[in-house]
């Protein structure tokens, strides 16, 4: 590991000032960053440890019913917060489907949003990777890319964003709260992540030194609490990243979908909001035919970036299933295998 | 969770108070409280930390290393490269037997595989050593590597540990040509890398011409000989401590390159050196299970009887050494068949040399062969169990020898009953769970040869009546400390508390390599016979002395029990060991024993452990995701020394079988030859949630021929049978036959 400075600021202003120096990185729980540093993938010259900053570890309900979550709230704390999981059950389900209990107990909200891709070529410093070393090329193209993007990718990068948490946040229109040298700003999560284009090293809209101080879920998002699910298909039953995942949230009035929210995970460089699919669902009956149509819409622009055409077929089925699960109602209690196809299913959800 | 059918004490069990008891691990408390000292837990004064620098190309040569930059980093003490690597007493490429693997010890600038050590950085701290390794910034001249099985094929001289590459019986071609039904299929198994929880590690200290090593090894004596040869040291000047291994699985059977490099670094710097592999470095120079492509042809007559089979394995070996996965051998002992042909071919690829990995040959061969048997059963329109019973082998098919014992029918019966197999529909895609997920049932026959190596032990009874047993055994987590001590206690006729069991260091009698599922049999028989030798001497002292109550009891015989010798015909008459030694004025009495195979019995009988594994798999029909609902394995492996340990071995083996069927695979980038998933995040093994319930049934079996104690091995058999049982269940659930392992959800999307 390279030698680096370690700074423990007393407040957000100090943290921002320290991190604005070139070569700095924020350190939260380090479950991603330290791995990257040990592998020589990330070599910051100074670490600005945010874990001791005051005031960022709260989960608050605001007067209008919106909820504000501090950047340092642990993934598991948020998932087990009753007020939160009652309003945003798919977010809790997504959180509990991620990583392992130990990692969830450590990992923070801010760190989860900013975790890096799991592209193996990004981690392997001997490989060409435009994200890690801009301009060096992309060895994932033409390589082992079974798990890579099918939406929004470019010839410069085909990596995906791996977070589960961010998928329902994207569906529900969460706002990312940012603080930097020039003050505070709020950015909708749908605008927060950048597609790779020809600068895959730029992953989000943060300027140097800006930090995430929290995430806000708007009050209207709670209107979907009765019908929302997160579904995550993976290569083993637990402790694996999503092959493809979907967060589906519906407002159903008299059997008709008044409004739908849908986002996909594991398919693109950002958690993917499926606006066209949502539009296709609005006003449609809550039926399998509607869900299948929406699934087609969600993947209309998808194309394989390599050996991964199956993800498109699979993705459509996941969307159909997630919508069917959402339509059949949020479960009373969190299933023992959150977001898993092996969690209890209502009758008729499985099709073939 | 599980049910244990306890073995009843067999007729030849002489003393029997400890053998067969489900004792917990004697070192368990040490382990769970952190008190057990593994190799890397040793920190002698002046210790330096070494790291290997793994090559990032798979073929070519190293053009430059920035040694100056690395040495300039604070804390870096030395950089070892081909330029300054201390001389060795023998060429590490010398190979006098198939168990001796060629080592990559910085011979030259050639790179033979990704992960080959190209330098070693030694520093005051691990962090400095690691940074030094990055600063070396190796530059290469790379050539395009080959990492698939599509390259040039050659016929290997031998496979596995020197076994014949080919075997034939009868006229296979004719039998296949005239078969009523034929099944032909090709199966592929991926490269897999042993990843014991404890990586390879060494703490090496020279003291003049003496060498002290803390190093996990499955073969203390073999490792000592190897190091003695390499370094030109007298074996007795090398002391290896290996009290606990955090798993070995075959990869710690012989010394691997990294451990030897750690010793070289200690030699170069003149200070104690610790070298521990990082997880990603486990995917390179310490062996692996080589990939295979297996083509199996089976012929059947109208009644479903097997008439012939042909099993051809193509396996990978490295460019510089030979180890060919002996996968085709597995069918030679499984089913009655008049004609069979098994053969191997090999392809040289740019990886490290494959080696023994838990059930080498058997695991890869079994998942393919037992899948083919399932395909054959379906082709014959028969239930897979009925098909196996129809083709049950009463003698070993390849040799026509009788089996020394074979309780496989009981395994089938007990396993099938427990599982509820009788309700299985013949056709696939017939069963669903309450939510509509597809369910499938599959089975496989498990088999593993009952081998013996050579081992020695030394026993002592002391004047206070207590005993000592010395055997340089190996506890890899399987429970040797406990099971071998149980045998020792019975061998000496002592309660466990009165026994001191010494093991795990190279200065003790060589108890044999812990490999091939032989350790309990080999070391156990050595221990038992050492105990018997001491008891014999004690008996002679007692029955020949008229002051002893046992005087003259020689003819009727005496029994050793609870620290006493007693008359066989009158258990009320006896004398304690302490009294016998006291009267004879002896401080202690000593004996030694051997464990080894009996060549005449091995000539007369085929010796195997057997089992039957049944699996239920659930598959999401839309999404392809799979989960194993139930696994039931019933195994017969001779005498059970400790049912708790044996059960653990079976369960662990079965989980490995699940791993083989659904998870484990190293993924190479074909262009660079590097393994892209060399970490536990991406190299998947099963997690608890992957398996809802499992059970191992210990089927009673008495084997009068394998060895005096009647012990067969249990360490590897659990993998065999299980992989195919799961693959067959996936087929039964979905109707999709996947022949490339591991089966992934993308294979099932239809
Ligand atoms: C084996 C393994 C399995 C995993 N499986 C999953 C999974 O299935 N699903 C899933 O979603 N995730 C998974 N993860 C990823 C895990 O969720 C992330 O590692 C974790 O959320 C990161 O949080 P952290 O607090 O440790 O962040 P850190 O590692 O400390 O930081 C991550 C990044 O965020 C930056 N950062 C952190 N906080 C802030 C802030 N407040 N403002 C600005 N920048 C900040 C850091 O500079 C760094 O670049 C897995 C991780 C591992 C190691
Ligand atoms: S896909 Fe993106 S992250 Fe992966 S190697 Fe290419 S540029 Fe790097």
PDB file of C-alpha atoms in Angstrom, chain B residues 465-711:
ATOM      1  CA  UNK B 465       0.722 -45.582  34.423  1.00  0.00           C
ATOM      2  CA  UNK B 466       0.172 -42.795  31.893  1.00  0.00           C
ATOM      3  CA  UNK B 467       0.955 -43.145  28.224  1.00  0.00           C
ATOM      4  CA  UNK B 468       2.532 -41.198  25.410  1.00  0.00           C
ATOM      5  CA  UNK B 469       1.854 -41.689  21.727  1.00  0.00           C
ATOM      6  CA  UNK B 470       4.051 -39.999  19.164  1.00  0.00           C
ATOM      7  CA  UNK B 471       3.075 -39.800  15.517  1.00  0.00           C
ATOM      8  CA  UNK B 472       3.911 -36.963  13.145  1.00  0.00           C
ATOM      9  CA  UNK B 473       0.347 -36.615  11.973  1.00  0.00           C
ATOM     10  CA  UNK B 474      -1.459 -33.745  10.342  1.00  0.00           C
ATOM     11  CA  UNK B 475      -4.581 -32.061  11.578  1.00  0.00           C
ATOM     12  CA  UNK B 476      -6.019 -30.154   8.652  1.00  0.00           C
ATOM     13  CA  UNK B 477      -9.197 -29.440  10.538  1.00  0.00           C
ATOM     14  CA  UNK B 478     -10.496 -32.927   9.902  1.00  0.00           C
ATOM     15  CA  UNK B 479      -9.887 -33.896  13.518  1.00  0.00           C
ATOM     16  CA  UNK B 480      -6.663 -35.928  13.500  1.00  0.00           C
ATOM     17  CA  UNK B 481      -5.735 -34.647  16.956  1.00  0.00           C
ATOM     18  CA  UNK B 482      -8.888 -36.231  18.263  1.00  0.00           C
ATOM     19  CA  UNK B 483      -9.454 -39.331  16.143  1.00  0.00           C
ATOM     20  CA  UNK B 484      -5.821 -40.470  16.239  1.00  0.00           C
ATOM     21  CA  UNK B 485      -5.761 -39.936  20.000  1.00  0.00           C
ATOM     22  CA  UNK B 486      -8.849 -42.105  20.305  1.00  0.00           C
ATOM     23  CA  UNK B 487      -7.054 -44.894  18.494  1.00  0.00           C
ATOM     24  CA  UNK B 488      -3.962 -44.294  20.626  1.00  0.00           C
ATOM     25  CA  UNK B 489      -5.967 -44.560  23.823  1.00  0.00           C
ATOM     26  CA  UNK B 490      -7.489 -47.830  22.729  1.00  0.00           C
ATOM     27  CA  UNK B 491      -4.161 -49.120  21.458  1.00  0.00           C
ATOM     28  CA  UNK B 492      -2.642 -48.474  24.866  1.00  0.00           C
ATOM     29  CA  UNK B 493      -5.697 -49.514  26.851  1.00  0.00           C
ATOM     30  CA  UNK B 494      -5.881 -46.127  28.519  1.00  0.00           C
ATOM     31  CA  UNK B 495      -8.601 -43.585  29.129  1.00  0.00           C
ATOM     32  CA  UNK B 496      -8.097 -40.426  27.018  1.00  0.00           C
ATOM     33  CA  UNK B 497      -7.126 -38.417  30.100  1.00  0.00           C
ATOM     34  CA  UNK B 498      -4.126 -40.648  30.804  1.00  0.00           C
ATOM     35  CA  UNK B 499      -2.745 -40.227  27.308  1.00  0.00           C
ATOM     36  CA  UNK B 500      -0.389 -37.610  25.974  1.00  0.00           C
ATOM     37  CA  UNK B 501      -0.669 -37.511  22.194  1.00  0.00           C
ATOM     38  CA  UNK B 502       2.161 -35.796  20.343  1.00  0.00           C
ATOM     39  CA  UNK B 503       1.743 -34.893  16.719  1.00  0.00           C
ATOM     40  CA  UNK B 504       2.254 -32.188  14.123  1.00  0.00           C
ATOM     41  CA  UNK B 505       6.071 -31.788  14.145  1.00  0.00           C
ATOM     42  CA  UNK B 506       8.737 -33.257  11.917  1.00  0.00           C
ATOM     43  CA  UNK B 507      10.873 -34.700  14.736  1.00  0.00           C
ATOM     44  CA  UNK B 508       8.227 -37.315  15.512  1.00  0.00           C
ATOM     45  CA  UNK B 509       7.936 -40.641  13.694  1.00  0.00           C
ATOM     46  CA  UNK B 510       6.648 -40.097  10.156  1.00  0.00           C
ATOM     47  CA  UNK B 511       2.963 -40.945  10.327  1.00  0.00           C
ATOM     48  CA  UNK B 512       2.437 -40.676   6.570  1.00  0.00           C
ATOM     49  CA  UNK B 513       1.091 -38.010   4.261  1.00  0.00           C
ATOM     50  CA  UNK B 514      -2.397 -36.741   4.991  1.00  0.00           C
ATOM     51  CA  UNK B 515      -3.679 -37.224   1.475  1.00  0.00           C
ATOM     52  CA  UNK B 516      -5.689 -39.676  -0.540  1.00  0.00           C
ATOM     53  CA  UNK B 517      -8.072 -40.005   2.416  1.00  0.00           C
ATOM     54  CA  UNK B 518      -5.507 -42.303   4.020  1.00  0.00           C
ATOM     55  CA  UNK B 519      -4.453 -40.529   7.145  1.00  0.00           C
ATOM     56  CA  UNK B 520      -6.646 -42.126   9.762  1.00  0.00           C
ATOM     57  CA  UNK B 521      -6.068 -45.536   8.211  1.00  0.00           C
ATOM     58  CA  UNK B 522      -2.303 -45.182   7.887  1.00  0.00           C
ATOM     59  CA  UNK B 523      -1.431 -43.260  11.028  1.00  0.00           C
ATOM     60  CA  UNK B 524      -4.204 -44.983  12.955  1.00  0.00           C
ATOM     61  CA  UNK B 525      -2.931 -48.465  12.230  1.00  0.00           C
ATOM     62  CA  UNK B 526       0.627 -47.380  13.022  1.00  0.00           C
ATOM     63  CA  UNK B 527      -0.547 -45.962  16.326  1.00  0.00           C
ATOM     64  CA  UNK B 528      -2.614 -48.981  17.164  1.00  0.00           C
ATOM     65  CA  UNK B 529       0.216 -51.362  16.460  1.00  0.00           C
ATOM     66  CA  UNK B 530       2.676 -49.239  18.466  1.00  0.00           C
ATOM     67  CA  UNK B 531       0.232 -49.490  21.349  1.00  0.00           C
ATOM     68  CA  UNK B 532      -0.016 -53.224  20.867  1.00  0.00           C
ATOM     69  CA  UNK B 533       3.786 -53.538  20.900  1.00  0.00           C
ATOM     70  CA  UNK B 534       3.975 -51.831  24.290  1.00  0.00           C
ATOM     71  CA  UNK B 535       1.133 -53.870  25.692  1.00  0.00           C
ATOM     72  CA  UNK B 536       2.865 -57.008  24.525  1.00  0.00           C
ATOM     73  CA  UNK B 537       6.017 -56.039  26.395  1.00  0.00           C
ATOM     74  CA  UNK B 538       4.042 -55.185  29.502  1.00  0.00           C
ATOM     75  CA  UNK B 539       2.200 -58.455  29.258  1.00  0.00           C
ATOM     76  CA  UNK B 540       5.449 -60.369  29.005  1.00  0.00           C
ATOM     77  CA  UNK B 541       6.675 -58.598  32.152  1.00  0.00           C
ATOM     78  CA  UNK B 542       3.530 -59.470  34.074  1.00  0.00           C
ATOM     79  CA  UNK B 543       2.758 -62.998  33.048  1.00  0.00           C
ATOM     80  CA  UNK B 544       6.353 -64.043  33.460  1.00  0.00           C
ATOM     81  CA  UNK B 545       6.674 -62.698  36.981  1.00  0.00           C
ATOM     82  CA  UNK B 546       5.350 -64.862  39.788  1.00  0.00           C
ATOM     83  CA  UNK B 547       4.746 -61.835  41.981  1.00  0.00           C
ATOM     84  CA  UNK B 548       2.124 -60.646  39.497  1.00  0.00           C
ATOM     85  CA  UNK B 549      -1.502 -61.731  39.825  1.00  0.00           C
ATOM     86  CA  UNK B 550      -1.277 -62.337  36.111  1.00  0.00           C
ATOM     87  CA  UNK B 551       1.530 -64.802  36.456  1.00  0.00           C
ATOM     88  CA  UNK B 552       0.971 -67.640  34.064  1.00  0.00           C
ATOM     89  CA  UNK B 553      -1.973 -66.004  32.306  1.00  0.00           C
ATOM     90  CA  UNK B 554      -0.082 -65.975  29.038  1.00  0.00           C
ATOM     91  CA  UNK B 555      -1.960 -68.901  27.626  1.00  0.00           C
ATOM     92  CA  UNK B 556      -5.448 -67.669  28.336  1.00  0.00           C
ATOM     93  CA  UNK B 557      -4.506 -64.164  27.287  1.00  0.00           C
ATOM     94  CA  UNK B 558      -4.844 -60.754  28.874  1.00  0.00           C
ATOM     95  CA  UNK B 559      -6.718 -57.631  27.918  1.00  0.00           C
ATOM     96  CA  UNK B 560      -5.474 -54.065  28.337  1.00  0.00           C
ATOM     97  CA  UNK B 561      -8.167 -51.757  29.608  1.00  0.00           C
ATOM     98  CA  UNK B 562      -8.248 -48.575  31.656  1.00  0.00           C
ATOM     99  CA  UNK B 563      -4.564 -48.689  32.454  1.00  0.00           C
ATOM    100  CA  UNK B 564      -4.659 -52.276  33.634  1.00  0.00           C
ATOM    101  CA  UNK B 565      -3.955 -55.699  32.260  1.00  0.00           C
ATOM    102  CA  UNK B 566      -6.681 -58.194  33.117  1.00  0.00           C
ATOM    103  CA  UNK B 567      -7.160 -61.904  32.565  1.00  0.00           C
ATOM    104  CA  UNK B 568      -9.355 -62.600  29.610  1.00  0.00           C
ATOM    105  CA  UNK B 569     -11.071 -65.497  31.351  1.00  0.00           C
ATOM    106  CA  UNK B 570     -11.472 -63.703  34.657  1.00  0.00           C
ATOM    107  CA  UNK B 571     -11.753 -59.942  34.444  1.00  0.00           C
ATOM    108  CA  UNK B 572     -11.558 -59.688  38.212  1.00  0.00           C
ATOM    109  CA  UNK B 573      -7.893 -60.579  38.116  1.00  0.00           C
ATOM    110  CA  UNK B 574      -5.496 -57.948  36.886  1.00  0.00           C
ATOM    111  CA  UNK B 575      -2.811 -55.446  37.615  1.00  0.00           C
ATOM    112  CA  UNK B 576      -2.228 -51.795  36.748  1.00  0.00           C
ATOM    113  CA  UNK B 577       0.482 -50.716  34.315  1.00  0.00           C
ATOM    114  CA  UNK B 578       2.007 -48.619  37.075  1.00  0.00           C
ATOM    115  CA  UNK B 579       2.316 -51.624  39.375  1.00  0.00           C
ATOM    116  CA  UNK B 580       3.935 -53.712  36.665  1.00  0.00           C
ATOM    117  CA  UNK B 581       6.544 -51.050  35.887  1.00  0.00           C
ATOM    118  CA  UNK B 582       7.104 -50.274  39.545  1.00  0.00           C
ATOM    119  CA  UNK B 583       7.879 -53.873  40.347  1.00  0.00           C
ATOM    120  CA  UNK B 584      10.106 -54.220  37.307  1.00  0.00           C
ATOM    121  CA  UNK B 585      11.758 -50.947  38.338  1.00  0.00           C
ATOM    122  CA  UNK B 586      11.358 -49.501  34.870  1.00  0.00           C
ATOM    123  CA  UNK B 587      10.763 -45.766  34.211  1.00  0.00           C
ATOM    124  CA  UNK B 588       8.954 -46.513  31.043  1.00  0.00           C
ATOM    125  CA  UNK B 589       8.377 -49.098  28.403  1.00  0.00           C
ATOM    126  CA  UNK B 590       8.388 -48.339  24.745  1.00  0.00           C
ATOM    127  CA  UNK B 591       7.235 -49.826  21.471  1.00  0.00           C
ATOM    128  CA  UNK B 592       6.831 -48.799  17.897  1.00  0.00           C
ATOM    129  CA  UNK B 593       4.409 -49.690  15.163  1.00  0.00           C
ATOM    130  CA  UNK B 594       3.780 -49.372  11.475  1.00  0.00           C
ATOM    131  CA  UNK B 595       0.769 -48.826   9.329  1.00  0.00           C
ATOM    132  CA  UNK B 596       0.897 -49.868   5.703  1.00  0.00           C
ATOM    133  CA  UNK B 597      -1.155 -51.662   3.121  1.00  0.00           C
ATOM    134  CA  UNK B 598      -1.026 -55.439   3.064  1.00  0.00           C
ATOM    135  CA  UNK B 599       0.178 -56.280  -0.470  1.00  0.00           C
ATOM    136  CA  UNK B 600      -1.418 -59.725  -0.504  1.00  0.00           C
ATOM    137  CA  UNK B 601      -4.800 -58.357   0.542  1.00  0.00           C
ATOM    138  CA  UNK B 602      -4.468 -55.576  -2.016  1.00  0.00           C
ATOM    139  CA  UNK B 603      -3.686 -58.177  -4.641  1.00  0.00           C
ATOM    140  CA  UNK B 604      -6.726 -60.234  -3.730  1.00  0.00           C
ATOM    141  CA  UNK B 605      -9.318 -57.517  -3.195  1.00  0.00           C
ATOM    142  CA  UNK B 606     -10.555 -54.277  -4.688  1.00  0.00           C
ATOM    143  CA  UNK B 607     -10.830 -51.713  -1.908  1.00  0.00           C
ATOM    144  CA  UNK B 608     -13.178 -48.759  -2.010  1.00  0.00           C
ATOM    145  CA  UNK B 609     -15.441 -46.661   0.143  1.00  0.00           C
ATOM    146  CA  UNK B 610     -18.901 -46.197  -1.360  1.00  0.00           C
ATOM    147  CA  UNK B 611     -21.891 -43.989  -0.998  1.00  0.00           C
ATOM    148  CA  UNK B 612     -25.123 -42.781  -2.515  1.00  0.00           C
ATOM    149  CA  UNK B 613     -26.120 -39.140  -2.660  1.00  0.00           C
ATOM    150  CA  UNK B 614     -29.615 -37.803  -3.296  1.00  0.00           C
ATOM    151  CA  UNK B 615     -30.416 -34.188  -4.082  1.00  0.00           C
ATOM    152  CA  UNK B 616     -33.466 -32.020  -4.445  1.00  0.00           C
ATOM    153  CA  UNK B 617     -32.969 -28.807  -6.374  1.00  0.00           C
ATOM    154  CA  UNK B 618     -35.439 -25.963  -6.860  1.00  0.00           C
ATOM    155  CA  UNK B 619     -35.198 -23.870 -10.006  1.00  0.00           C
ATOM    156  CA  UNK B 620     -37.016 -20.674 -10.789  1.00  0.00           C
ATOM    157  CA  UNK B 621     -38.490 -21.455 -14.211  1.00  0.00           C
ATOM    158  CA  UNK B 622     -38.460 -17.857 -15.419  1.00  0.00           C
ATOM    159  CA  UNK B 623     -35.194 -16.667 -13.949  1.00  0.00           C
ATOM    160  CA  UNK B 624     -33.025 -19.778 -13.856  1.00  0.00           C
ATOM    161  CA  UNK B 625     -31.786 -19.227 -10.319  1.00  0.00           C
ATOM    162  CA  UNK B 626     -31.187 -22.508  -8.475  1.00  0.00           C
ATOM    163  CA  UNK B 627     -31.131 -23.619  -4.888  1.00  0.00           C
ATOM    164  CA  UNK B 628     -30.482 -26.986  -3.323  1.00  0.00           C
ATOM    165  CA  UNK B 629     -33.326 -27.852  -0.986  1.00  0.00           C
ATOM    166  CA  UNK B 630     -31.994 -31.124   0.367  1.00  0.00           C
ATOM    167  CA  UNK B 631     -28.963 -33.330   0.170  1.00  0.00           C
ATOM    168  CA  UNK B 632     -28.891 -36.793   1.680  1.00  0.00           C
ATOM    169  CA  UNK B 633     -25.731 -38.856   1.500  1.00  0.00           C
ATOM    170  CA  UNK B 634     -25.307 -42.374   2.830  1.00  0.00           C
ATOM    171  CA  UNK B 635     -21.745 -43.608   2.987  1.00  0.00           C
ATOM    172  CA  UNK B 636     -20.035 -46.839   3.940  1.00  0.00           C
ATOM    173  CA  UNK B 637     -16.347 -46.553   4.656  1.00  0.00           C
ATOM    174  CA  UNK B 638     -15.380 -49.307   7.039  1.00  0.00           C
ATOM    175  CA  UNK B 639     -14.849 -48.616  10.698  1.00  0.00           C
ATOM    176  CA  UNK B 640     -15.857 -45.218  11.976  1.00  0.00           C
ATOM    177  CA  UNK B 641     -13.355 -43.936  14.528  1.00  0.00           C
ATOM    178  CA  UNK B 642     -15.251 -40.778  15.438  1.00  0.00           C
ATOM    179  CA  UNK B 643     -18.724 -40.363  13.950  1.00  0.00           C
ATOM    180  CA  UNK B 644     -18.777 -36.618  14.586  1.00  0.00           C
ATOM    181  CA  UNK B 645     -15.590 -36.049  12.577  1.00  0.00           C
ATOM    182  CA  UNK B 646     -16.660 -38.481   9.894  1.00  0.00           C
ATOM    183  CA  UNK B 647     -20.001 -36.774   9.522  1.00  0.00           C
ATOM    184  CA  UNK B 648     -18.217 -33.421   9.152  1.00  0.00           C
ATOM    185  CA  UNK B 649     -16.051 -34.860   6.403  1.00  0.00           C
ATOM    186  CA  UNK B 650     -19.060 -36.166   4.518  1.00  0.00           C
ATOM    187  CA  UNK B 651     -20.994 -32.910   4.906  1.00  0.00           C
ATOM    188  CA  UNK B 652     -17.992 -30.830   3.885  1.00  0.00           C
ATOM    189  CA  UNK B 653     -17.380 -33.082   0.913  1.00  0.00           C
ATOM    190  CA  UNK B 654     -21.001 -32.856  -0.172  1.00  0.00           C
ATOM    191  CA  UNK B 655     -20.907 -29.067   0.042  1.00  0.00           C
ATOM    192  CA  UNK B 656     -17.836 -29.177  -2.158  1.00  0.00           C
ATOM    193  CA  UNK B 657     -19.815 -31.327  -4.593  1.00  0.00           C
ATOM    194  CA  UNK B 658     -22.479 -28.621  -4.625  1.00  0.00           C
ATOM    195  CA  UNK B 659     -19.756 -26.091  -5.234  1.00  0.00           C
ATOM    196  CA  UNK B 660     -18.494 -28.164  -8.161  1.00  0.00           C
ATOM    197  CA  UNK B 661     -21.935 -28.486  -9.709  1.00  0.00           C
ATOM    198  CA  UNK B 662     -23.156 -24.914  -9.331  1.00  0.00           C
ATOM    199  CA  UNK B 663     -20.432 -22.483  -8.339  1.00  0.00           C
ATOM    200  CA  UNK B 664     -16.718 -22.990  -8.540  1.00  0.00           C
ATOM    201  CA  UNK B 665     -14.705 -21.900 -11.536  1.00  0.00           C
ATOM    202  CA  UNK B 666     -11.634 -19.851 -12.236  1.00  0.00           C
ATOM    203  CA  UNK B 667     -12.217 -17.556 -15.189  1.00  0.00           C
ATOM    204  CA  UNK B 668      -9.228 -16.833 -17.409  1.00  0.00           C
ATOM    205  CA  UNK B 669      -8.988 -13.905 -19.713  1.00  0.00           C
ATOM    206  CA  UNK B 670      -8.077 -15.785 -22.870  1.00  0.00           C
ATOM    207  CA  UNK B 671      -5.948 -12.955 -24.195  1.00  0.00           C
ATOM    208  CA  UNK B 672      -3.773 -12.366 -21.140  1.00  0.00           C
ATOM    209  CA  UNK B 673      -4.086 -15.748 -19.434  1.00  0.00           C
ATOM    210  CA  UNK B 674      -4.750 -14.032 -16.112  1.00  0.00           C
ATOM    211  CA  UNK B 675      -7.453 -15.322 -13.801  1.00  0.00           C
ATOM    212  CA  UNK B 676     -10.014 -12.565 -13.562  1.00  0.00           C
ATOM    213  CA  UNK B 677     -11.847 -13.763 -10.461  1.00  0.00           C
ATOM    214  CA  UNK B 678      -8.982 -14.532  -8.105  1.00  0.00           C
ATOM    215  CA  UNK B 679     -10.848 -13.461  -4.986  1.00  0.00           C
ATOM    216  CA  UNK B 680     -13.685 -14.684  -2.805  1.00  0.00           C
ATOM    217  CA  UNK B 681     -16.029 -11.957  -3.992  1.00  0.00           C
ATOM    218  CA  UNK B 682     -16.104 -13.440  -7.461  1.00  0.00           C
ATOM    219  CA  UNK B 683     -14.769 -17.014  -7.165  1.00  0.00           C
ATOM    220  CA  UNK B 684     -17.947 -18.382  -5.714  1.00  0.00           C
ATOM    221  CA  UNK B 685     -18.232 -21.215  -3.260  1.00  0.00           C
ATOM    222  CA  UNK B 686     -21.591 -21.998  -1.667  1.00  0.00           C
ATOM    223  CA  UNK B 687     -22.927 -19.931   1.201  1.00  0.00           C
ATOM    224  CA  UNK B 688     -25.226 -21.298   3.883  1.00  0.00           C
ATOM    225  CA  UNK B 689     -28.317 -20.053   2.069  1.00  0.00           C
ATOM    226  CA  UNK B 690     -27.462 -22.183  -0.964  1.00  0.00           C
ATOM    227  CA  UNK B 691     -28.336 -25.354   0.870  1.00  0.00           C
ATOM    228  CA  UNK B 692     -31.436 -25.639   2.998  1.00  0.00           C
ATOM    229  CA  UNK B 693     -30.748 -28.960   4.652  1.00  0.00           C
ATOM    230  CA  UNK B 694     -28.310 -31.792   4.463  1.00  0.00           C
ATOM    231  CA  UNK B 695     -27.727 -35.063   6.119  1.00  0.00           C
ATOM    232  CA  UNK B 696     -25.017 -37.681   6.151  1.00  0.00           C
ATOM    233  CA  UNK B 697     -25.891 -41.239   7.095  1.00  0.00           C
ATOM    234  CA  UNK B 698     -23.055 -43.406   8.341  1.00  0.00           C
ATOM    235  CA  UNK B 699     -23.773 -46.884   7.047  1.00  0.00           C
ATOM    236  CA  UNK B 700     -22.221 -49.719   9.033  1.00  0.00           C
ATOM    237  CA  UNK B 701     -19.553 -51.679   7.222  1.00  0.00           C
ATOM    238  CA  UNK B 702     -17.041 -54.166   8.511  1.00  0.00           C
ATOM    239  CA  UNK B 703     -13.987 -54.650   6.361  1.00  0.00           C
ATOM    240  CA  UNK B 704     -11.671 -57.468   7.412  1.00  0.00           C
ATOM    241  CA  UNK B 705      -9.130 -56.837   4.642  1.00  0.00           C
ATOM    242  CA  UNK B 706      -8.277 -53.147   4.158  1.00  0.00           C
ATOM    243  CA  UNK B 707      -6.147 -52.929   7.291  1.00  0.00           C
ATOM    244  CA  UNK B 708      -6.205 -54.336  10.807  1.00  0.00           C
ATOM    245  CA  UNK B 709      -8.534 -51.621  12.091  1.00  0.00           C
ATOM    246  CA  UNK B 710     -10.842 -51.878   9.080  1.00  0.00           C
ATOM    247  CA  UNK B 711     -10.646 -48.147   8.326  1.00  0.00           C
TER     248      UNK B 711
END
